[in-house]
Amino acid sequence: MIVKSACLTGIQQIEVRERELFPADDEIVVKTHAAGICGQDKNLFNGIIPPSGGLNTEMKTAFSYPYFFGHEAGGTVIEVGKHVRRFQPGDKVMAFAWVETYSDYFFAKEDELEPAPAGLDMDLLSLGEPIGCAVFSGLCSKVQLGDSVAVIGMGFAGQVIAQVVKRKGAHQVIGIDVVDGKLELAKKLGLDHGVNSSETDPLSAILDLTGGRGADVVIESAGTAEAVQLCNDAVRHNGVIVFYSWITRDITLNISRWHNNSLEIVNTGLVHHGIDQRHIWVPQALRPVLQGQLDIKPLITHSVPLAEIDQAMQTANEDPAAIKVILRP
Ligand SMILES: [Zn+2]
């Protein structure tokens, strides 16, 4: 079949090409409803390639131009190969792997998809991967009733995590970002305190808000060395640092407090816990979305036709108000 897909042809060079593709016997053909742009997609667009091209950890193919990409998407199964057992035409599914989702149709193997929960809105199920990963992080963050929690980075994931930990009973959630608009939106959605770290020293702000103790739990969702360092500095004695981001460049940290203050480090990357764990956790992580306990729709700030992906990438890259940019084929 003829498929229209976006591919990178160089640093910040992207175009939509037509390809003739033939699904294999173990592949499922999905008609894309929408596809999301995430931080790692922006990194690839900007020429920041993970060591070893991310191969064996996350991405499906080694990196070279032209590179077809995209990993967040959902849609409807239109065809299955003869060896496929778990899916059939008409099923609503969510991509959970690098299956080149910036396409009008994408092909995936059984283990690269999760079935969408019945009744989930099509735009939200198209973001099943980033929502599922962020909710998983919040659920596994060890946040307890009454905790003070700092979330460093209020992009899509940080916003979702902040909502989850608040609903879990955090006494106060402090969001740190450099963009006022993201902090304002988060406050509308329940964040207690927003600190713009380009104007106010975030460490002093967190200490002030926690009576000088530091936060019980700090969650890293910005993906920078400064953010990780802030986690190390702003958590209380015996507190918990939660890692969410995938940082692919070398960074330098002072981790003296890991030892001296007996910190607990929790890694919350759902897609790396193994496929069996993913099958168990995805329905659990999406349940509060279906129940209306989390407010995700306002985080979709831009919706752009796939044909204008260059514009969409620029927006995701440069517009400080962009939280989640989605592409529609
Ligand atoms: Zn992603």
Coordinates of C-alpha atoms and ligand atoms in Angstrom, one line a residue:
M1 CA 0.0 0.0 0.0
I2 CA 1.0 3.6 -0.5
V3 CA 1.8 5.4 2.8
K4 CA 2.6 9.0 3.4
S5 CA 5.3 9.4 6.1
A6 CA 7.4 12.2 7.4
C7 CA 11.2 11.7 7.4
L8 CA 14.2 13.6 8.6
T9 CA 16.6 14.3 5.8
G10 CA 19.1 16.4 7.9
I11 CA 19.3 18.5 11.0
Q12 CA 16.0 20.4 11.2
Q13 CA 15.1 19.2 7.7
I14 CA 11.9 17.3 7.4
E15 CA 9.6 16.3 4.6
V16 CA 6.6 14.1 3.8
R17 CA 7.3 11.3 1.3
E18 CA 5.1 8.6 -0.3
R19 CA 6.3 5.0 0.2
E20 CA 5.0 1.7 -1.1
L21 CA 5.0 -0.6 1.9
F22 CA 3.9 -4.2 2.3
P23 CA 2.8 -5.4 5.7
A24 CA 4.5 -8.6 6.9
D25 CA 2.5 -11.7 8.1
D26 CA 3.2 -10.6 11.8
E27 CA 2.2 -7.0 11.3
I28 CA -0.9 -4.9 12.0
V29 CA -1.8 -2.0 9.8
V30 CA -3.1 1.0 11.7
K31 CA -4.9 4.0 10.3
T32 CA -3.4 6.9 12.3
H33 CA -5.9 9.1 14.1
A34 CA -3.2 11.5 15.4
A35 CA 0.4 11.3 16.4
G36 CA 2.2 13.3 19.2
I37 CA 5.6 15.1 19.1
C38 CA 7.7 14.3 22.2
G39 CA 11.0 15.6 23.5
Q40 CA 12.9 12.8 22.0
D41 CA 11.4 13.5 18.6
K42 CA 12.5 17.1 19.0
N43 CA 16.0 15.9 19.9
L44 CA 16.2 13.8 16.7
F45 CA 14.9 16.8 14.7
N46 CA 17.7 18.9 16.2
G47 CA 20.4 16.3 15.5
I48 CA 20.7 15.1 19.1
I49 CA 21.0 11.3 18.5
P50 CA 21.2 9.0 21.5
P51 CA 24.3 6.9 21.8
S52 CA 24.1 3.8 19.5
G53 CA 21.1 5.5 17.9
G54 CA 19.0 4.3 20.8
L55 CA 19.0 0.9 19.2
N56 CA 18.3 -2.0 21.6
T57 CA 16.8 0.3 24.1
E58 CA 14.0 2.1 22.5
M59 CA 14.2 2.8 18.8
K60 CA 13.5 0.3 16.1
T61 CA 16.2 1.1 13.6
A62 CA 19.7 2.5 13.7
F63 CA 19.9 6.2 13.0
S64 CA 20.8 7.4 9.5
Y65 CA 19.2 9.9 7.1
P66 CA 16.6 9.7 5.7
Y67 CA 15.0 8.7 9.0
F68 CA 11.3 7.8 9.3
F69 CA 10.2 8.3 12.9
G70 CA 7.4 9.0 15.4
H71 CA 6.4 6.8 18.4
E72 CA 3.3 8.4 19.9
A73 CA 0.1 7.6 18.0
G74 CA -3.2 5.8 18.1
G75 CA -5.8 4.8 15.6
T76 CA -7.9 2.0 14.1
V77 CA -6.6 -1.4 12.9
I78 CA -7.6 -1.9 9.2
E79 CA -5.7 -5.1 8.4
V80 CA -3.7 -7.8 10.2
G81 CA -1.2 -10.3 8.9
K82 CA -2.0 -14.1 9.0
H83 CA 0.2 -14.7 12.1
V84 CA -1.5 -11.9 14.2
R85 CA -3.7 -13.2 17.0
R86 CA -4.3 -10.4 19.5
F87 CA -5.8 -7.8 17.2
Q88 CA -8.4 -7.6 14.5
P89 CA -9.7 -5.0 12.0
G90 CA -11.7 -2.3 13.8
D91 CA -9.7 -2.5 17.1
K92 CA -8.6 0.9 18.6
V93 CA -4.9 0.7 19.4
M94 CA -2.1 2.8 20.8
A95 CA 1.5 2.7 19.6
F96 CA 4.1 1.8 22.3
A97 CA 7.3 1.6 20.2
W98 CA 9.2 3.5 17.5
V99 CA 6.9 2.4 14.6
E100 CA 7.2 5.5 12.4
T101 CA 3.9 7.0 13.5
Y102 CA 4.3 10.2 11.5
S103 CA 2.3 8.5 8.8
D104 CA -1.2 8.2 7.6
Y105 CA -0.9 4.5 8.2
F106 CA 1.7 2.7 10.4
F107 CA 2.7 -0.9 10.7
A108 CA 3.4 -2.6 14.0
K109 CA 3.9 -6.0 15.5
E110 CA 1.7 -7.2 18.4
D111 CA 4.2 -6.3 21.1
E112 CA 4.5 -2.8 19.8
L113 CA 0.8 -2.0 20.4
E114 CA -1.5 -1.8 23.4
P115 CA -5.3 -2.2 23.0
A116 CA -7.1 1.1 23.8
P117 CA -9.4 1.0 26.7
A118 CA -13.1 1.0 25.6
G119 CA -14.5 4.5 25.5
L120 CA -11.3 6.5 25.5
D121 CA -11.4 9.6 23.4
M122 CA -9.5 9.2 20.1
D123 CA -7.2 12.2 20.7
L124 CA -6.4 10.9 24.1
L125 CA -5.8 7.3 23.0
S126 CA -3.4 8.7 20.3
L127 CA -1.4 10.0 23.3
G128 CA -1.7 6.7 25.1
E129 CA 2.0 6.3 25.3
P130 CA 3.0 9.6 26.8
I131 CA -0.1 9.7 29.1
G132 CA 0.5 6.1 30.2
C133 CA 4.2 6.7 30.9
A134 CA 3.6 9.9 32.8
V135 CA 0.7 8.5 34.9
F136 CA 2.9 5.4 35.6
S137 CA 5.6 7.7 36.9
G138 CA 3.2 9.5 39.2
L139 CA 1.7 6.2 40.5
C140 CA 5.2 4.8 41.1
S141 CA 6.6 8.0 42.6
K142 CA 6.1 6.8 46.3
V143 CA 4.2 10.1 47.0
Q144 CA 2.2 9.7 50.2
L145 CA -0.7 11.5 51.7
G146 CA 0.6 14.8 53.0
D147 CA 3.9 15.0 51.1
S148 CA 5.4 18.1 49.6
V149 CA 6.3 17.3 46.0
A150 CA 8.4 19.3 43.5
V151 CA 8.1 18.5 39.8
I152 CA 11.0 19.9 37.8
G153 CA 9.9 20.7 34.2
M154 CA 6.2 21.4 33.4
G155 CA 6.1 20.0 29.9
F156 CA 3.4 17.4 29.0
A157 CA 4.9 14.7 31.3
G158 CA 5.5 17.1 34.2
Q159 CA 1.9 18.4 33.9
V160 CA 0.4 15.0 34.0
I161 CA 2.7 13.8 36.8
A162 CA 1.8 16.9 38.9
Q163 CA -1.9 16.1 38.5
V164 CA -1.4 12.4 39.5
V165 CA 0.6 13.2 42.7
K166 CA -1.9 15.8 43.7
R167 CA -4.8 13.3 43.3
K168 CA -2.7 10.8 45.3
G169 CA -2.9 13.1 48.3
A170 CA 0.2 15.3 48.1
H171 CA -0.2 18.2 50.5
Q172 CA 1.4 20.6 48.0
V173 CA 2.8 20.3 44.5
I174 CA 5.4 22.8 43.4
G175 CA 6.0 23.1 39.7
I176 CA 9.3 24.5 38.3
D177 CA 9.7 25.7 34.8
V178 CA 11.1 28.6 32.8
V179 CA 7.8 29.4 31.0
D180 CA 5.1 31.3 32.8
G181 CA 2.4 30.0 30.5
K182 CA 3.1 26.4 31.4
L183 CA 3.0 27.2 35.1
E184 CA -0.2 29.2 34.7
L185 CA -1.9 26.3 32.9
A186 CA -0.7 23.8 35.5
K187 CA -2.1 26.0 38.3
K188 CA -5.5 26.1 36.5
L189 CA -5.3 22.2 36.5
G190 CA -4.5 22.0 40.2
L191 CA -0.8 22.8 40.8
D192 CA -0.4 24.6 44.2
H193 CA 2.7 26.7 43.4
G194 CA 4.5 27.6 40.2
V195 CA 8.1 28.8 40.3
N196 CA 9.7 30.4 37.2
S197 CA 13.3 29.3 37.7
S198 CA 14.6 32.0 35.3
E199 CA 13.3 34.6 37.7
T200 CA 13.4 33.0 41.1
D201 CA 16.1 30.6 42.5
P202 CA 14.1 27.3 42.5
L203 CA 16.1 25.7 45.4
S204 CA 15.4 28.6 47.7
A205 CA 11.7 28.6 46.6
I206 CA 11.3 24.9 47.4
L207 CA 13.1 25.2 50.8
D208 CA 10.9 28.2 51.6
L209 CA 7.7 26.3 50.8
T210 CA 8.8 23.3 52.8
G211 CA 9.9 25.0 56.0
G212 CA 13.6 24.6 55.1
R213 CA 13.3 20.7 54.9
G214 CA 13.2 20.2 51.2
A215 CA 10.6 18.3 49.3
D216 CA 9.6 14.8 50.3
V217 CA 9.7 13.7 46.7
V218 CA 11.2 15.5 43.7
I219 CA 10.4 14.4 40.2
E220 CA 12.7 15.1 37.2
S221 CA 10.8 15.7 34.0
A222 CA 12.8 18.4 32.3
G223 CA 15.7 16.4 30.9
T224 CA 18.5 18.7 31.7
A225 CA 21.6 18.5 34.0
E226 CA 20.3 21.6 35.9
A227 CA 17.0 19.8 36.6
V228 CA 18.7 16.6 37.9
Q229 CA 21.0 18.7 40.1
L230 CA 18.1 20.6 41.5
C231 CA 16.5 17.3 42.4
N232 CA 19.7 16.3 44.2
D233 CA 19.7 19.6 46.1
A234 CA 16.0 20.1 46.8
V235 CA 14.9 16.7 48.2
R236 CA 14.8 16.3 52.0
H237 CA 16.9 14.0 54.1
N238 CA 15.8 10.4 53.3
G239 CA 13.6 11.8 50.5
V240 CA 12.9 10.3 47.1
I241 CA 14.2 11.4 43.7
V242 CA 12.1 10.2 40.8
F243 CA 13.6 10.0 37.3
Y244 CA 11.4 10.4 34.3
S245 CA 13.4 11.9 31.5
W246 CA 15.6 10.2 28.9
I247 CA 18.8 12.2 29.0
T248 CA 21.1 11.0 26.2
R249 CA 24.0 13.4 26.6
D250 CA 26.7 13.3 29.2
I251 CA 26.0 15.4 32.2
T252 CA 28.0 16.3 35.3
L253 CA 26.3 16.1 38.7
N254 CA 27.2 16.5 42.4
I255 CA 25.6 13.5 44.0
S256 CA 27.2 13.7 47.4
R257 CA 23.7 13.9 49.0
W258 CA 22.7 10.5 47.6
H259 CA 25.1 9.0 50.1
N260 CA 25.1 11.6 52.9
N261 CA 21.4 12.1 53.0
S262 CA 20.5 8.5 52.2
L263 CA 18.3 9.4 49.2
E264 CA 16.2 6.9 47.4
I265 CA 16.4 7.0 43.6
V266 CA 13.4 5.7 41.7
N267 CA 13.4 5.1 38.0
T268 CA 10.0 5.3 36.3
G269 CA 10.4 4.5 32.6
L270 CA 7.3 2.4 31.8
V271 CA 8.4 1.3 28.4
H272 CA 11.7 -0.1 29.8
H273 CA 10.1 -2.2 32.5
G274 CA 9.5 -4.9 30.0
I275 CA 6.5 -5.8 27.8
D276 CA 4.7 -7.9 30.4
Q277 CA 4.9 -5.1 32.9
R278 CA 3.7 -2.7 30.2
H279 CA 0.6 -4.9 29.4
I280 CA -0.3 -4.8 33.2
W281 CA 0.4 -1.1 33.8
V282 CA -1.1 0.6 30.7
P283 CA -4.8 -0.2 31.5
Q284 CA -4.1 0.8 35.1
A285 CA -2.4 4.0 34.1
L286 CA -5.2 5.0 31.7
R287 CA -8.0 4.2 34.1
P288 CA -7.9 7.6 36.0
V289 CA -8.0 9.3 32.6
L290 CA -11.2 7.3 31.6
Q291 CA -12.6 8.1 35.0
G292 CA -12.1 11.8 34.4
Q293 CA -9.7 12.2 37.4
L294 CA -7.0 13.8 35.2
D295 CA -7.5 16.7 32.8
I296 CA -5.3 16.0 29.8
K297 CA -7.2 17.7 26.9
P298 CA -6.0 21.2 27.8
L299 CA -2.4 20.0 27.4
I300 CA -2.9 19.5 23.6
T301 CA -2.0 23.0 22.7
H302 CA -1.5 22.6 18.9
S303 CA -3.0 20.4 16.2
V304 CA -1.3 20.5 12.8
P305 CA -1.9 18.5 9.6
L306 CA 0.8 15.9 8.9
A307 CA 1.6 17.7 5.6
E308 CA 2.8 20.7 7.7
I309 CA 5.1 18.6 9.9
D310 CA 8.0 21.1 9.4
Q311 CA 5.8 23.8 10.9
A312 CA 4.7 21.5 13.7
M313 CA 8.3 20.6 14.6
Q314 CA 9.3 24.3 14.6
T315 CA 6.3 25.0 16.9
A316 CA 7.2 22.1 19.3
N317 CA 10.8 23.3 19.2
E318 CA 10.4 27.1 19.6
D319 CA 7.0 28.1 20.9
P320 CA 7.2 28.4 24.7
A321 CA 3.4 27.9 24.9
A322 CA 3.6 24.5 23.1
I323 CA 3.0 21.6 25.5
K324 CA 1.8 18.8 23.2
V325 CA 1.7 19.3 19.5
I326 CA -0.3 16.6 17.6
L327 CA -0.2 15.8 13.9
R328 CA -3.3 14.8 12.0
P329 CA -2.9 12.8 8.8
Ligands
ZN1 ZN 7.4 10.0 23.7

